[in-house]
Short mmCIF file of C-alpha atoms in Angstrom, two decimals:
data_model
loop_
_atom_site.label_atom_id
_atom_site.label_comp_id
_atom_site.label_asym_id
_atom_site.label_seq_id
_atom_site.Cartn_x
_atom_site.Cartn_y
_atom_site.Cartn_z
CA UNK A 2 153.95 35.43 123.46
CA UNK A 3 157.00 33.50 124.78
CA UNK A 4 156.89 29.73 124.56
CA UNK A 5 158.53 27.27 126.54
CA UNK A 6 158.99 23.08 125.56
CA UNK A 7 158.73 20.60 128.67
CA UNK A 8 160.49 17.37 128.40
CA UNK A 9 159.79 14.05 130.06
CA UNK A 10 160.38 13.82 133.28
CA UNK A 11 158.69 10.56 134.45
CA UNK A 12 157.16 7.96 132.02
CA UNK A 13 154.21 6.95 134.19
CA UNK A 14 151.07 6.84 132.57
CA UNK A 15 148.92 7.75 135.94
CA UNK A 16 144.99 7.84 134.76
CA UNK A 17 144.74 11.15 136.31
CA UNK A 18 147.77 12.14 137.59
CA UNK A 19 147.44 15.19 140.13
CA UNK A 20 149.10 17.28 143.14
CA UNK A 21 152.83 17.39 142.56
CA UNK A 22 154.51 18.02 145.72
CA UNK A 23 158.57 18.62 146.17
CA UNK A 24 159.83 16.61 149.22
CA UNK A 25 163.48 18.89 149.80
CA UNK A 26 165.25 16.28 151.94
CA UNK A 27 164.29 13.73 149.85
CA UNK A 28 164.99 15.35 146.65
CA UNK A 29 162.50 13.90 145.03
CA UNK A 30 159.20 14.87 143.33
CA UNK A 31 155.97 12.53 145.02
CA UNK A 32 152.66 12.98 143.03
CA UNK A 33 149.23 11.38 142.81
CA UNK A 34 147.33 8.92 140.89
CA UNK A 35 143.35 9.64 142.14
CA UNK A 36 141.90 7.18 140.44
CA UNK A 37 144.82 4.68 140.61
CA UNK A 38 144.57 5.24 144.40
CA UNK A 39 148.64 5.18 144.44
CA UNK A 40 151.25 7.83 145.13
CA UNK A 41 154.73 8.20 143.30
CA UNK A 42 157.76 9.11 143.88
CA UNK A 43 161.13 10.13 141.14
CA UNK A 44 164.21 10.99 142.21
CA UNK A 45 165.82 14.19 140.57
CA UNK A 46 169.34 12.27 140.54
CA UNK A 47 167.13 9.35 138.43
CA UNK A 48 166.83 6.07 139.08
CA UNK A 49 163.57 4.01 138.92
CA UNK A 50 159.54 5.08 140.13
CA UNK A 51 158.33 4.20 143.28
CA UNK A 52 155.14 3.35 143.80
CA UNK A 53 152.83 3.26 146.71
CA UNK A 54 148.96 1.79 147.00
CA UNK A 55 146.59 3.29 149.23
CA UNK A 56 143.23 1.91 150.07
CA UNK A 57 141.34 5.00 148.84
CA UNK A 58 141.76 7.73 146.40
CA UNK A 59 144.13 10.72 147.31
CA UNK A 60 143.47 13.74 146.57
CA UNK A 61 146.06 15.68 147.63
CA UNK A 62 149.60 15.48 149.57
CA UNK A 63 152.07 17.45 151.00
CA UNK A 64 155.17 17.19 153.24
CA UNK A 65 155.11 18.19 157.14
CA UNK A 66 157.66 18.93 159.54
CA UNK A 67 158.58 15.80 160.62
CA UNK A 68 159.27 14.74 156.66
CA UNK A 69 156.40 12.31 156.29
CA UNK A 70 153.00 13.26 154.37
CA UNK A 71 149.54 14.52 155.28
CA UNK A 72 146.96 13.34 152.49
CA UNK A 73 143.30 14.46 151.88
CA UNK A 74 141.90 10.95 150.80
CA UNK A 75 138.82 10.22 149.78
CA UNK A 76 137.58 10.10 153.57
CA UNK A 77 139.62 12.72 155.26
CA UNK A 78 142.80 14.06 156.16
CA UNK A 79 145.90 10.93 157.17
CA UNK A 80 149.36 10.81 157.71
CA UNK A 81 151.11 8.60 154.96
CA UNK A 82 154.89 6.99 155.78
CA UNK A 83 156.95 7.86 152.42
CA UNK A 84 158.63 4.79 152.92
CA UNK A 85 156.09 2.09 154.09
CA UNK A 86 152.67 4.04 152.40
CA UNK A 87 151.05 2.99 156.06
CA UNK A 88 148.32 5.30 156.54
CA UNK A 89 147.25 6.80 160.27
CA UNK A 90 143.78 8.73 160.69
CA UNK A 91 144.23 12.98 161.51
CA UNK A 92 140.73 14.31 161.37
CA UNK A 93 137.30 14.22 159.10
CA UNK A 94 135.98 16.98 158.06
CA UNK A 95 132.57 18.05 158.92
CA UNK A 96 129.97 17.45 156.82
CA UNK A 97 132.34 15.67 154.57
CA UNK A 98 130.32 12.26 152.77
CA UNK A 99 132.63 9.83 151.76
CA UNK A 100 129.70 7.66 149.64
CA UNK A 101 129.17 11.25 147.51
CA UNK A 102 132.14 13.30 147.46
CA UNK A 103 136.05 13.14 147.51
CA UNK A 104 138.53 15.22 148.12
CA UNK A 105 140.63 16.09 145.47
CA UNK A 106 143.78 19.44 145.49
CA UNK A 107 145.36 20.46 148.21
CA UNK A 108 147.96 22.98 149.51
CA UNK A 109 150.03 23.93 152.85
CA UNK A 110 149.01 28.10 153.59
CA UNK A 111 152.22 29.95 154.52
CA UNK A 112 151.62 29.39 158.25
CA UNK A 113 151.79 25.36 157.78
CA UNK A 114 147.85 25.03 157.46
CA UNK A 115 146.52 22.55 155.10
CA UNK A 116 143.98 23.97 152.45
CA UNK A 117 141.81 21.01 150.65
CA UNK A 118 138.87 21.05 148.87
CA UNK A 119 136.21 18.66 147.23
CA UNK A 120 134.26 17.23 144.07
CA UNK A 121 130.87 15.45 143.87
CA UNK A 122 131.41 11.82 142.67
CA UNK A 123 128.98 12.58 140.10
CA UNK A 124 130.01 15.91 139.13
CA UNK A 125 127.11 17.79 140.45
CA UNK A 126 127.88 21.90 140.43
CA UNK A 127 127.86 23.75 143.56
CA UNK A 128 127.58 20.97 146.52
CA UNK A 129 131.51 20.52 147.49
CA UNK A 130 133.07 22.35 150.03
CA UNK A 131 137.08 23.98 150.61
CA UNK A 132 138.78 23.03 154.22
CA UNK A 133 141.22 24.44 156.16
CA UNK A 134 143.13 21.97 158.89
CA UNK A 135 144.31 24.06 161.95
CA UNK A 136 147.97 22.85 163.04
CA UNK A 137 146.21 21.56 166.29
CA UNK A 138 144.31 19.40 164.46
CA UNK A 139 141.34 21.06 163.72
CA UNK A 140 138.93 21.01 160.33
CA UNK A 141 137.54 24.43 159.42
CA UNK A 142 134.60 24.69 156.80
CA UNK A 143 135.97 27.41 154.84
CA UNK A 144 133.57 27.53 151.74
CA UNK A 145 130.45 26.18 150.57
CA UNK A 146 128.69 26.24 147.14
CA UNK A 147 131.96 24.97 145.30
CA UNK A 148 132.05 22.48 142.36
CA UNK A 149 135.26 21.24 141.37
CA UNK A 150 137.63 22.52 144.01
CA UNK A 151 140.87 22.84 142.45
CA UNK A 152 144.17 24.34 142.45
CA UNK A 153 145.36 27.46 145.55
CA UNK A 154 148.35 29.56 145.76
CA UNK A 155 150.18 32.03 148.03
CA UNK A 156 151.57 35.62 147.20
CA UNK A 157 155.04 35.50 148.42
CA UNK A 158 154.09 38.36 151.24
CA UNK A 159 151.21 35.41 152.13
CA UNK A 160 148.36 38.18 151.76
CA UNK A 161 146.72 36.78 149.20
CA UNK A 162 145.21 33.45 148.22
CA UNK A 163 144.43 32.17 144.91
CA UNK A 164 141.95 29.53 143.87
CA UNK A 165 139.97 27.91 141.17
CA UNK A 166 136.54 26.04 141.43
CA UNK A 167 137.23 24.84 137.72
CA UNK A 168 133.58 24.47 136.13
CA UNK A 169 133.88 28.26 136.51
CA UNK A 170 136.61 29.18 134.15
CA UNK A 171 137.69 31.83 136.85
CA UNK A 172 140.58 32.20 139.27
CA UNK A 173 139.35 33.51 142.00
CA UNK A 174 141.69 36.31 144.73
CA UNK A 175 140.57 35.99 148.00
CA UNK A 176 142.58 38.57 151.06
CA UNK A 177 144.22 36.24 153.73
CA UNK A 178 145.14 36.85 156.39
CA UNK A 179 148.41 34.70 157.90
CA UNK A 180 147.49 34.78 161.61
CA UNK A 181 144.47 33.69 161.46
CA UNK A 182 143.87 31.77 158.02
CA UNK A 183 140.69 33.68 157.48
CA UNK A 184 139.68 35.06 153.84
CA UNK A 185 137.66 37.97 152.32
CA UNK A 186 134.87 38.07 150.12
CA UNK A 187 136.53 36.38 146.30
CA UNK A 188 137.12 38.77 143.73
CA UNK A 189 137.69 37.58 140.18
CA UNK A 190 141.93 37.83 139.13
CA UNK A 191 141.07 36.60 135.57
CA UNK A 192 138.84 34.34 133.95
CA UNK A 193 139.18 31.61 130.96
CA UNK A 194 137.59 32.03 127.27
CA UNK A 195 135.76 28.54 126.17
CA UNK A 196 138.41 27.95 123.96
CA UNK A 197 140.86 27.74 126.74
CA UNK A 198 139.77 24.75 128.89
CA UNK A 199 139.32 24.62 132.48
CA UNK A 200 141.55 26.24 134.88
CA UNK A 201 142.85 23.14 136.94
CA UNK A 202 145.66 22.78 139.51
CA UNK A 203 148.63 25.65 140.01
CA UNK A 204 151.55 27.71 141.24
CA UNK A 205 153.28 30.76 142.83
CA UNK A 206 156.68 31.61 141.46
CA UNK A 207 158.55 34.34 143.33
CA UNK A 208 157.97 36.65 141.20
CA UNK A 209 153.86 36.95 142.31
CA UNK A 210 153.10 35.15 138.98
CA UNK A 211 150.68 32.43 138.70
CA UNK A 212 151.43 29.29 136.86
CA UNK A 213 148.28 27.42 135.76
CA UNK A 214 147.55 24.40 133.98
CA UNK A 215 144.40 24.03 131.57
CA UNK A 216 142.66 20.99 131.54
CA UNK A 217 141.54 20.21 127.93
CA UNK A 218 143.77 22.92 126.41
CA UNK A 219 146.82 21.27 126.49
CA UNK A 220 148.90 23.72 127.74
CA UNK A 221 150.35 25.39 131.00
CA UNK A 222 150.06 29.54 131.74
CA UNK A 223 151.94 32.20 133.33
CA UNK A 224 150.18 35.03 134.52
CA UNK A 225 150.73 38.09 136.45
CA UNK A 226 147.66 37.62 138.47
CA UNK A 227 147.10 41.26 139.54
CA UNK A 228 146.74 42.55 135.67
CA UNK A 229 145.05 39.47 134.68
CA UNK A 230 147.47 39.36 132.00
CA UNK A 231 149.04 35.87 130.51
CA UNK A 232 152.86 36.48 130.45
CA UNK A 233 153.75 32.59 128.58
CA UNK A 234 152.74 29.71 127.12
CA UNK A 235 153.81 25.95 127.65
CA UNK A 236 152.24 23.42 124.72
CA UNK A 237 151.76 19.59 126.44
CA UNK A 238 151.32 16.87 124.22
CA UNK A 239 148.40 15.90 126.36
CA UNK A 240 144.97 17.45 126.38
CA UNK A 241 144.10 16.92 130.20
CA UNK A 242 146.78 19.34 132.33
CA UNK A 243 146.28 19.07 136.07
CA UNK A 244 148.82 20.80 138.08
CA UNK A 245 152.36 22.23 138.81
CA UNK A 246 154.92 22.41 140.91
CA UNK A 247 158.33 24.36 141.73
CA UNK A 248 161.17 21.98 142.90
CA UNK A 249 164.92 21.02 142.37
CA UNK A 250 167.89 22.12 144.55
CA UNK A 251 166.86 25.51 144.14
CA UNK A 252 163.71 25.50 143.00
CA UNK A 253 164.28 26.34 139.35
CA UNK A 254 162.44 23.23 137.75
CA UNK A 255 158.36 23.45 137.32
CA UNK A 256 157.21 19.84 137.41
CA UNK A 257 154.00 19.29 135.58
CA UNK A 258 151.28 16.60 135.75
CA UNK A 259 148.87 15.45 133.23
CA UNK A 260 145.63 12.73 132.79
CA UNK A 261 144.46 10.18 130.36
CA UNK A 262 141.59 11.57 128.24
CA UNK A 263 138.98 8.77 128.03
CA UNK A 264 136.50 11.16 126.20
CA UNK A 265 139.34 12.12 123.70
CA UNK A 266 139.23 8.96 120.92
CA UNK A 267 142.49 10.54 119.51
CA UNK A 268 145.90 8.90 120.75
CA UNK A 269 147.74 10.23 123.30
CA UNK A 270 150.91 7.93 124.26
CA UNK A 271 152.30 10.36 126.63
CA UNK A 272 148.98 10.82 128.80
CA UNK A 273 149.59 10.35 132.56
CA UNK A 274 152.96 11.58 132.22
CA UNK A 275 155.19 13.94 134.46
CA UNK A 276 156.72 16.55 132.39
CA UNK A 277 159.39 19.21 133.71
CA UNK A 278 160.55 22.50 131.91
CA UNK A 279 163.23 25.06 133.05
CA UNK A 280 160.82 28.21 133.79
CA UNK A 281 163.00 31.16 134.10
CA UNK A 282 162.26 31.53 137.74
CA UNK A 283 162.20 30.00 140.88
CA UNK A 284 159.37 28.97 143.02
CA UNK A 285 158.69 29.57 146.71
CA UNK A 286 160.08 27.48 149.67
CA UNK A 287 157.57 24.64 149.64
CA UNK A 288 155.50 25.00 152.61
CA UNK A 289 155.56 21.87 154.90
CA UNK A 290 152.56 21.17 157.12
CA UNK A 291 153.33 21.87 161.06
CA UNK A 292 150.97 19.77 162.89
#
Protein backbone atom coordinates (compact mmCIF):
# COMPACT_ATOMS: atom_id res chain seq x y z
CA UNK A 1 0.00 0.00 0.00
CA UNK A 2 1.31 3.47 -1.01
CA UNK A 3 2.59 5.71 1.76
CA UNK A 4 2.76 9.26 1.94
CA UNK A 5 5.07 11.56 4.78
CA UNK A 6 3.32 14.92 6.02
CA UNK A 7 5.52 17.66 7.14
CA UNK A 8 4.88 20.47 9.59
CA UNK A 9 2.83 22.85 8.66
CA UNK A 10 1.98 24.85 11.83
CA UNK A 11 3.79 24.33 15.22
CA UNK A 12 0.77 24.92 17.47
CA UNK A 13 0.27 22.53 20.02
CA UNK A 14 -3.80 22.98 20.11
CA UNK A 15 -5.14 20.36 22.97
CA UNK A 16 -7.50 19.06 20.49
CA UNK A 17 -7.07 20.62 17.46
CA UNK A 18 -10.14 20.05 15.00
CA UNK A 19 -12.16 21.32 11.75
CA UNK A 20 -9.64 22.64 9.26
CA UNK A 21 -11.31 24.94 6.99
CA UNK A 22 -9.54 26.74 3.72
CA UNK A 23 -10.54 30.47 3.60
CA UNK A 24 -9.63 31.07 -0.60
CA UNK A 25 -9.46 34.87 -0.43
CA UNK A 26 -7.61 34.79 2.47
CA UNK A 27 -5.27 32.13 1.54
CA UNK A 28 -4.99 30.91 4.60
CA UNK A 29 -5.85 27.71 6.54
CA UNK A 30 -8.24 28.72 10.00
CA UNK A 31 -8.73 25.68 12.37
CA UNK A 32 -10.00 24.96 15.87
CA UNK A 33 -8.85 24.48 19.30
CA UNK A 34 -12.27 22.92 21.22
CA UNK A 35 -11.02 22.79 24.30
CA UNK A 36 -8.74 25.86 24.04
CA UNK A 37 -11.94 27.68 23.00
CA UNK A 38 -9.66 29.65 20.26
CA UNK A 39 -9.54 29.59 16.48
CA UNK A 40 -6.28 29.88 14.26
CA UNK A 41 -5.30 31.07 11.43
CA UNK A 42 -1.61 30.33 9.02
CA UNK A 43 -0.96 31.88 6.10
CA UNK A 44 0.21 29.58 3.12
CA UNK A 45 2.82 32.44 2.08
CA UNK A 46 4.08 32.00 6.08
CA UNK A 47 4.43 34.36 8.45
CA UNK A 48 3.35 34.06 12.14
CA UNK A 49 -0.18 32.21 13.87
CA UNK A 50 -2.99 34.13 14.62
CA UNK A 51 -4.93 33.49 17.27
CA UNK A 52 -8.43 34.24 18.27
CA UNK A 53 -10.39 33.54 21.87
CA UNK A 54 -13.89 32.82 21.94
CA UNK A 55 -16.01 32.63 25.01
CA UNK A 56 -17.09 29.02 24.39
CA UNK A 57 -15.83 25.98 22.72
CA UNK A 58 -16.12 25.73 18.82
CA UNK A 59 -16.86 23.02 17.31
CA UNK A 60 -16.81 23.64 13.96
CA UNK A 61 -16.24 26.61 11.28
CA UNK A 62 -16.54 27.37 7.90
CA UNK A 63 -16.43 30.34 5.50
CA UNK A 64 -19.75 32.04 3.99
CA UNK A 65 -20.38 34.23 1.21
CA UNK A 66 -19.71 37.32 2.55
CA UNK A 67 -15.97 35.92 3.69
CA UNK A 68 -16.55 35.91 7.42
CA UNK A 69 -17.30 32.54 9.48
CA UNK A 70 -20.33 30.66 10.75
CA UNK A 71 -19.29 28.51 13.93
CA UNK A 72 -21.24 25.71 15.76
CA UNK A 73 -20.12 26.65 19.41
CA UNK A 74 -20.85 25.06 22.24
CA UNK A 75 -24.42 26.85 22.34
CA UNK A 76 -25.37 27.15 18.75
CA UNK A 77 -24.67 28.33 15.46
CA UNK A 78 -22.72 32.41 15.33
CA UNK A 79 -21.15 34.43 12.95
CA UNK A 80 -17.37 35.00 13.90
CA UNK A 81 -15.37 38.30 12.28
CA UNK A 82 -11.90 36.67 11.01
CA UNK A 83 -10.38 39.74 11.92
CA UNK A 84 -11.87 40.98 15.28
CA UNK A 85 -13.11 37.11 16.59
CA UNK A 86 -16.51 39.24 17.64
CA UNK A 87 -19.13 36.77 17.77
CA UNK A 88 -23.05 37.57 16.63
CA UNK A 89 -25.94 34.96 17.55
CA UNK A 90 -27.62 32.94 14.08
CA UNK A 91 -29.91 30.36 15.55
CA UNK A 92 -30.08 27.43 18.44
CA UNK A 93 -30.88 24.41 17.63
CA UNK A 94 -33.80 22.64 19.01
CA UNK A 95 -33.47 20.53 21.65
CA UNK A 96 -29.87 21.42 21.78
CA UNK A 97 -28.57 21.58 25.93
CA UNK A 98 -25.74 23.61 26.28
CA UNK A 99 -25.10 22.33 30.26
CA UNK A 100 -24.88 18.49 28.56
CA UNK A 101 -23.80 18.54 25.11
CA UNK A 102 -21.58 20.51 22.56
CA UNK A 103 -21.30 20.70 19.29
CA UNK A 104 -18.35 19.52 17.82
CA UNK A 105 -17.63 18.86 13.34
CA UNK A 106 -19.14 20.60 10.95
CA UNK A 107 -19.44 20.99 7.14
CA UNK A 108 -21.12 23.37 4.34
CA UNK A 109 -23.56 20.67 1.95
CA UNK A 110 -23.03 21.55 -1.72
CA UNK A 111 -26.05 23.89 -1.74
CA UNK A 112 -24.34 26.28 1.07
CA UNK A 113 -26.22 24.44 4.05
CA UNK A 114 -24.40 23.98 7.21
CA UNK A 115 -24.24 20.27 8.51
CA UNK A 116 -23.18 20.06 12.45
CA UNK A 117 -23.49 17.58 14.80
CA UNK A 118 -22.99 16.87 18.65
CA UNK A 119 -21.24 14.95 21.65
CA UNK A 120 -22.44 14.39 25.25
CA UNK A 121 -20.09 16.24 27.69
CA UNK A 122 -19.74 13.05 29.36
CA UNK A 123 -19.45 10.82 26.54
CA UNK A 124 -22.68 9.04 26.90
CA UNK A 125 -23.51 6.75 23.50
CA UNK A 126 -26.48 7.46 21.54
CA UNK A 127 -28.04 10.90 23.04
CA UNK A 128 -26.43 13.63 20.48
CA UNK A 129 -28.05 14.73 17.58
CA UNK A 130 -26.74 15.91 13.58
CA UNK A 131 -28.24 19.51 12.32
CA UNK A 132 -28.79 20.93 9.25
CA UNK A 133 -29.03 25.07 9.10
CA UNK A 134 -31.35 26.13 6.17
CA UNK A 135 -29.75 29.28 4.29
CA UNK A 136 -32.83 31.26 5.69
CA UNK A 137 -31.83 30.64 8.88
CA UNK A 138 -33.46 27.74 9.90
CA UNK A 139 -32.21 24.58 12.31
CA UNK A 140 -33.35 21.18 11.05
CA UNK A 141 -33.09 18.05 13.44
CA UNK A 142 -31.67 15.76 11.02
CA UNK A 143 -30.69 12.67 13.24
CA UNK A 144 -31.13 11.37 16.56
CA UNK A 145 -29.52 8.42 18.45
CA UNK A 146 -25.87 9.65 17.53
CA UNK A 147 -22.80 9.51 19.84
CA UNK A 148 -19.85 11.21 18.75
CA UNK A 149 -20.93 13.10 15.67
CA UNK A 150 -18.00 13.47 13.59
CA UNK A 151 -16.60 14.06 10.29
CA UNK A 152 -19.28 14.49 6.62
CA UNK A 153 -18.39 14.67 3.07
CA UNK A 154 -19.86 15.32 -0.39
CA UNK A 155 -19.56 13.16 -3.68
CA UNK A 156 -18.50 15.61 -6.21
CA UNK A 157 -22.08 15.04 -8.18
CA UNK A 158 -23.47 16.12 -4.35
CA UNK A 159 -25.66 12.79 -4.27
CA UNK A 160 -24.18 11.36 -1.62
CA UNK A 161 -23.25 12.20 1.94
CA UNK A 162 -20.76 10.64 4.09
CA UNK A 163 -20.56 10.54 7.85
CA UNK A 164 -19.11 9.02 10.92
CA UNK A 165 -20.66 8.76 14.50
CA UNK A 166 -17.06 7.61 15.67
CA UNK A 167 -17.79 5.17 18.76
CA UNK A 168 -19.09 3.11 15.82
CA UNK A 169 -16.03 2.37 13.83
CA UNK A 170 -18.31 2.81 10.66
CA UNK A 171 -18.64 5.40 7.90
CA UNK A 172 -21.83 5.64 7.23
CA UNK A 173 -23.46 6.58 3.09
CA UNK A 174 -26.50 8.26 3.36
CA UNK A 175 -28.50 9.40 -0.48
CA UNK A 176 -28.89 13.28 -0.54
CA UNK A 177 -30.60 14.94 -2.17
CA UNK A 178 -29.24 18.77 -3.20
CA UNK A 179 -32.63 20.53 -3.44
CA UNK A 180 -33.88 19.73 -0.59
CA UNK A 181 -30.99 18.59 1.91
CA UNK A 182 -32.96 15.55 2.84
CA UNK A 183 -31.18 11.98 3.36
CA UNK A 184 -32.06 8.24 3.02
CA UNK A 185 -31.98 5.54 5.31
CA UNK A 186 -27.60 5.08 6.20
CA UNK A 187 -26.04 2.26 4.69
CA UNK A 188 -22.64 1.14 5.90
CA UNK A 189 -19.51 2.33 3.07
CA UNK A 190 -16.90 0.55 5.30
CA UNK A 191 -16.22 -0.02 8.74
CA UNK A 192 -12.89 0.08 11.07
CA UNK A 193 -11.10 -3.18 12.66
CA UNK A 194 -10.20 -2.46 16.59
CA UNK A 195 -6.84 -2.18 15.69
CA UNK A 196 -7.52 0.79 13.56
CA UNK A 197 -8.85 3.50 15.94
CA UNK A 198 -11.81 5.56 15.55
CA UNK A 199 -12.88 7.02 12.38
CA UNK A 200 -12.76 10.86 13.22
CA UNK A 201 -13.03 13.97 11.02
CA UNK A 202 -12.63 13.83 6.88
CA UNK A 203 -12.56 14.62 3.18
CA UNK A 204 -13.74 14.44 -0.48
CA UNK A 205 -11.04 14.65 -3.09
CA UNK A 206 -12.26 14.91 -6.67
CA UNK A 207 -11.68 11.87 -7.44
CA UNK A 208 -14.94 10.42 -5.10
CA UNK A 209 -12.26 9.19 -2.60
CA UNK A 210 -12.57 9.65 1.01
CA UNK A 211 -9.77 10.89 3.10
CA UNK A 212 -10.12 9.94 6.79
CA UNK A 213 -8.24 10.46 9.79
CA UNK A 214 -8.06 7.76 12.72
CA UNK A 215 -8.08 8.88 16.04
CA UNK A 216 -5.71 6.66 18.13
CA UNK A 217 -4.12 5.04 15.04
CA UNK A 218 -1.95 7.58 14.10
CA UNK A 219 -2.49 7.75 10.71
CA UNK A 220 -4.68 9.33 7.84
CA UNK A 221 -6.70 6.98 4.97
CA UNK A 222 -7.68 7.12 1.48
CA UNK A 223 -10.46 5.20 0.43
CA UNK A 224 -12.58 4.66 -2.50
CA UNK A 225 -15.71 4.75 -0.53
CA UNK A 226 -17.98 2.80 -2.94
CA UNK A 227 -15.62 -0.55 -2.75
CA UNK A 228 -14.86 0.04 0.77
CA UNK A 229 -11.41 -0.38 -0.22
CA UNK A 230 -8.31 1.69 1.49
CA UNK A 231 -6.29 3.05 -1.52
CA UNK A 232 -3.15 4.84 1.01
CA UNK A 233 -1.71 5.32 4.03
CA UNK A 234 -0.34 8.57 5.83
CA UNK A 235 1.80 7.67 9.30
CA UNK A 236 1.40 10.95 11.94
CA UNK A 237 3.69 11.14 14.63
CA UNK A 238 0.70 11.70 16.83
CA UNK A 239 -1.72 9.10 18.07
CA UNK A 240 -4.98 11.35 18.20
CA UNK A 241 -5.84 12.34 14.22
CA UNK A 242 -8.90 14.55 13.94
CA UNK A 243 -9.54 15.86 10.56
CA UNK A 244 -8.55 17.04 7.00
CA UNK A 245 -8.76 19.40 4.68
CA UNK A 246 -8.06 20.24 0.82
CA UNK A 247 -6.62 23.82 0.31
CA UNK A 248 -3.80 25.87 -1.45
CA UNK A 249 -4.13 27.88 -4.72
CA UNK A 250 -5.45 24.97 -6.30
CA UNK A 251 -6.35 22.81 -3.91
CA UNK A 252 -3.50 20.32 -4.09
CA UNK A 253 -2.35 20.49 -0.31
CA UNK A 254 -4.39 18.17 2.39
CA UNK A 255 -3.99 20.01 5.69
CA UNK A 256 -4.24 17.74 8.65
CA UNK A 257 -5.06 18.29 12.35
CA UNK A 258 -4.14 16.37 15.34
CA UNK A 259 -4.79 16.33 19.53
CA UNK A 260 -2.80 15.94 22.64
CA UNK A 261 -3.23 12.42 24.09
CA UNK A 262 -3.68 12.86 27.86
CA UNK A 263 -4.42 9.06 28.27
CA UNK A 264 -1.20 8.25 26.21
CA UNK A 265 1.84 8.55 29.11
CA UNK A 266 4.27 8.20 26.09
CA UNK A 267 5.75 11.61 24.66
CA UNK A 268 4.43 13.17 21.92
CA UNK A 269 6.20 16.71 21.17
CA UNK A 270 4.42 17.25 18.01
CA UNK A 271 0.74 16.71 19.47
CA UNK A 272 -1.65 19.58 18.57
CA UNK A 273 0.14 20.16 15.49
CA UNK A 274 -1.04 21.05 11.83
CA UNK A 275 0.59 18.84 9.42
CA UNK A 276 0.26 19.18 5.45
CA UNK A 277 1.28 16.52 2.74
CA UNK A 278 1.12 16.83 -1.12
CA UNK A 279 -1.78 14.12 -1.84
CA UNK A 280 -1.70 13.45 -5.46
CA UNK A 281 -5.02 15.06 -6.01
CA UNK A 282 -6.98 17.92 -5.58
CA UNK A 283 -9.90 18.56 -3.40
CA UNK A 284 -13.28 20.09 -4.17
CA UNK A 285 -14.12 23.88 -4.28
CA UNK A 286 -14.63 24.51 -0.57
CA UNK A 287 -18.18 25.11 -0.07
CA UNK A 288 -18.93 28.53 1.59
CA UNK A 289 -22.10 28.93 3.63
CA UNK A 290 -24.90 31.23 1.77
CA UNK A 291 -26.98 32.58 4.44
Amino acid sequence: MKLLQPEIFARHASHLGEGPCWHARRQSLWWVDITGCRIMEAKISGGPLRELALPQMPGAIVVTRRGDFLAALREGFFHIDPDSGAIAPVASAPGHDAREFRFNDGKVDPKGRFWAGTLALDFRPQQSSLYRLDTAGAVTLVRRGVSISNGLAWTPDGRTLYYVDSPTRVVQRFDFDPVTGTVGEPQVAFALGAGEGFPDGCSMDAEGCLWLAHWGAAKLTRWDPRAGRCLLTVPLPVRNVTSCAFGGAKLDRLFITTAKDDENPAPEPEAGFVFCVDPGVTGLPVAEYQG
